[in-house]
GROMACS .gro file of C-alpha atoms in nm:
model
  153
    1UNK     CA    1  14.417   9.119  11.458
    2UNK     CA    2  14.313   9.481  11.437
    3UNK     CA    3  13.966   9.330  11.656
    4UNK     CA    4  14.177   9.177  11.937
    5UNK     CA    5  14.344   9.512  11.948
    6UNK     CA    6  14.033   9.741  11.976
    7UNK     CA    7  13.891   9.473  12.250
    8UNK     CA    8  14.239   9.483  12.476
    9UNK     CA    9  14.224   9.866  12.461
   10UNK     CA   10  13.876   9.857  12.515
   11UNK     CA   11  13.937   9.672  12.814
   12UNK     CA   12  14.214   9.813  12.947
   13UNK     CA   13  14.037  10.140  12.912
   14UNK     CA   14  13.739   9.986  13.108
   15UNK     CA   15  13.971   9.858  13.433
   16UNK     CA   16  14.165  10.148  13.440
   17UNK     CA   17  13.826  10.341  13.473
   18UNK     CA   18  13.744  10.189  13.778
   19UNK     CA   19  13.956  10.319  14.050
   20UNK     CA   20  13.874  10.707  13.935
   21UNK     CA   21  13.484  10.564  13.937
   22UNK     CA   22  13.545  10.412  14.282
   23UNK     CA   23  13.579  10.738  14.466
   24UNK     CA   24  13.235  10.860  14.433
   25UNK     CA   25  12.981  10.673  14.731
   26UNK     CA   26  12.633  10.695  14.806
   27UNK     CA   27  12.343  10.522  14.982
   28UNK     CA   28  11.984  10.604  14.922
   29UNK     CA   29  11.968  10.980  14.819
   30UNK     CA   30  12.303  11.096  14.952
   31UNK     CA   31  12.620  11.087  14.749
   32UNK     CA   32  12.915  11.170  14.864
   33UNK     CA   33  13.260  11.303  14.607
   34UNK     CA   34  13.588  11.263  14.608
   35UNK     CA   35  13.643  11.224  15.016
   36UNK     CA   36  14.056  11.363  15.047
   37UNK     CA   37  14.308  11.438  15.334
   38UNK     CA   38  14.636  11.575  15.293
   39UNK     CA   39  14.992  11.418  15.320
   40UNK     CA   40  15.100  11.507  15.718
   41UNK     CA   41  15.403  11.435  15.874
   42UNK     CA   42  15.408  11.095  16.056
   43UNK     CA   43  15.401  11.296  16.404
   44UNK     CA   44  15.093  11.454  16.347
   45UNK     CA   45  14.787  11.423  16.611
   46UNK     CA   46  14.525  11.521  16.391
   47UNK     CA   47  14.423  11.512  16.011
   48UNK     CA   48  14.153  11.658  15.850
   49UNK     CA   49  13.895  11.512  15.595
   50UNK     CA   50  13.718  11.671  15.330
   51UNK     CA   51  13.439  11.602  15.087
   52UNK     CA   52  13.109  11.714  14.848
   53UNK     CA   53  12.789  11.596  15.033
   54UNK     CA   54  12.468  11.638  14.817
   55UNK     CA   55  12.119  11.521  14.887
   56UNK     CA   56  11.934  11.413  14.620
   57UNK     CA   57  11.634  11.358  14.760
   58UNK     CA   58  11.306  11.540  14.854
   59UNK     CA   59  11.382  11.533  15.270
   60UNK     CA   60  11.685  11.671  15.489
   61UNK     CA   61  11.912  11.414  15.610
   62UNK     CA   62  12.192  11.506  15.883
   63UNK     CA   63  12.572  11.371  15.903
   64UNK     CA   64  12.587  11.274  16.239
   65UNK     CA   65  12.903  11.104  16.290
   66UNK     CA   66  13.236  10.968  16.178
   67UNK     CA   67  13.477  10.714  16.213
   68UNK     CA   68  13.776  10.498  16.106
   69UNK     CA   69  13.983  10.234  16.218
   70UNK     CA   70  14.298  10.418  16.175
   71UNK     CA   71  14.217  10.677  16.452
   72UNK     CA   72  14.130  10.698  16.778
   73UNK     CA   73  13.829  10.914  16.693
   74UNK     CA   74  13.653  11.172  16.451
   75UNK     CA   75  13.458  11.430  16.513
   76UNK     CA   76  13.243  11.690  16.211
   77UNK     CA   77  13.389  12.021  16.257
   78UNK     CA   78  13.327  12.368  16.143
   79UNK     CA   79  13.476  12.728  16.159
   80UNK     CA   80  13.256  13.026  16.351
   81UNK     CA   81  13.407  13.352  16.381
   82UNK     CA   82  13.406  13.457  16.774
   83UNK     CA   83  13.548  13.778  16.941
   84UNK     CA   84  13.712  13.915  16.539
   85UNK     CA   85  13.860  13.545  16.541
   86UNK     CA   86  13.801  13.245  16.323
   87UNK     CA   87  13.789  12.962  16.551
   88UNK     CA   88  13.737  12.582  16.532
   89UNK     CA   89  13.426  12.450  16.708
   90UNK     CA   90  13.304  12.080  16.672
   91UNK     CA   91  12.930  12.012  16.572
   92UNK     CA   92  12.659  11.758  16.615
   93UNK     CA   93  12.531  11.736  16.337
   94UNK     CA   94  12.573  11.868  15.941
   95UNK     CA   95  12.244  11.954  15.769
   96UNK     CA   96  12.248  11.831  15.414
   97UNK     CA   97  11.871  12.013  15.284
   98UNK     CA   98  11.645  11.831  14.981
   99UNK     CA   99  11.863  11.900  14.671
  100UNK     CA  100  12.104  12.078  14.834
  101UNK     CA  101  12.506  12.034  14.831
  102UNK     CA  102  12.734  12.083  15.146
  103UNK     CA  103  13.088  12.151  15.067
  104UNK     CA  104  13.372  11.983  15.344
  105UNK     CA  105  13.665  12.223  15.241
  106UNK     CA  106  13.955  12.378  15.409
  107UNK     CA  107  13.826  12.679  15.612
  108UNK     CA  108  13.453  12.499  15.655
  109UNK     CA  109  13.296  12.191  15.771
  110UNK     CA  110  13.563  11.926  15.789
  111UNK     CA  111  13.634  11.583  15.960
  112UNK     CA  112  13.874  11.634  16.233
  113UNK     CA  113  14.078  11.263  16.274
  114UNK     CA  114  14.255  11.294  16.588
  115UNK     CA  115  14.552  11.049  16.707
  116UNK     CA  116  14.617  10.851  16.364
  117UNK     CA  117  14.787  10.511  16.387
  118UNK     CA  118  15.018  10.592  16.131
  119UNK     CA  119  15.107  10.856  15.837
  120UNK     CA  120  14.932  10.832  15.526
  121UNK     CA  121  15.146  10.925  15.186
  122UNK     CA  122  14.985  11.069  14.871
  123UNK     CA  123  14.824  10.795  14.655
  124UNK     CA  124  14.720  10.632  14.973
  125UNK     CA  125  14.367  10.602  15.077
  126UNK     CA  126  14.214  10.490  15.420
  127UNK     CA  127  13.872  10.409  15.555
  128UNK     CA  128  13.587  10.577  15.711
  129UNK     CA  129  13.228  10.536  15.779
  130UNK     CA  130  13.002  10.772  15.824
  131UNK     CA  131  12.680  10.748  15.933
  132UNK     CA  132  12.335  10.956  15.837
  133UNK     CA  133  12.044  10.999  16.021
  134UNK     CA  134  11.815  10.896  15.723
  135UNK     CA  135  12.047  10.717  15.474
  136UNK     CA  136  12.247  10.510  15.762
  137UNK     CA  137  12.584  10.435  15.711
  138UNK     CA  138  12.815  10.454  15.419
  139UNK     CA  139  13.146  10.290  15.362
  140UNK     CA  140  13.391  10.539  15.196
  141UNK     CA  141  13.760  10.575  15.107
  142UNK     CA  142  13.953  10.886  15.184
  143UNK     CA  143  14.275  10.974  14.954
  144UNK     CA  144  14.563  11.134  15.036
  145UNK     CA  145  14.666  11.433  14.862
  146UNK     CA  146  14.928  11.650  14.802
  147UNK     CA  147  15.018  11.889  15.160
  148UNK     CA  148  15.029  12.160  14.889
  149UNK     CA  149  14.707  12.044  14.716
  150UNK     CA  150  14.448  12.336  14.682
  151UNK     CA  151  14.104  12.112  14.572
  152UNK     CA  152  13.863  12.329  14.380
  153UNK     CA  153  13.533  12.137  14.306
   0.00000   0.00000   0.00000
């Protein structure tokens, strides 16, 4: 009895593993953590996406684009300070160097997901593809978090 009850646990354990597992992605040398968004309000005309990039390989590879079914279009993003002003100004491109990490935070680069075909509630995840110049594309899931949600990584 006290086997069947370490194996159920053990499995349970296992299973409920996955899902935490499942929001890490990667193809070839880049990986890619813990892709978010905040909650927004169902009116909103843009949301913005966030994630770790790092490069694990020996050669730069570039983020060149985004997208997802649920919006009309994404576009990478950064913030530039111009005239004593932080302003918003899109990008071609994100250099990830060999070995290197590149942060998608709040205040930084970010996804910008304009026109959303509906509001997205915490706990929730969508999907988005993005696509590298070197490792191609890769399939990811972005969860929703808390509008108040600070993420420190």
């Amino acid at each position: 009895m006290n086997k069947l009850l370490i194996n159920a646990l053990a499995a349970a354990a296992l299973f409920a593993s996955i899902p935490a597992q499942s929001h890490d992605y990667g193809a070839n040398s880049i990986k890619i953590d813990h892709p978010w968004s905040r909650e927004a309000p169902p009116n909103a005309k843009v949301i913005a996406g966030f994630f770790q990039l790092k490069n694990k390989g020996t050669e730069d590879d570039f983020l060149i684009s985004a997208s997802s079914p649920v919006a009309d279009r994404v576009e990478l993003h950064t913030h530039v300070m111009e005239d004593d002003m932080m302003k918003m100004r899109q990008v071609d491109s994100v250099r990830i160097g060999a070995m290197k990490t590149v942060m998608f935070k709040p205040g930084g680069f970010h996804l910008m997901i304009f026109d959303p075909k509906q509001s997205f509630k915490k706990g929730e995840r969508f999907p988005m593809t993005l696509t590298f110049k070197n490792a191609g594309t890769i399939e990811i899931e972005v969860a929703i978090e808390e509008n108040a949600h600070k993420h420190e990584h």
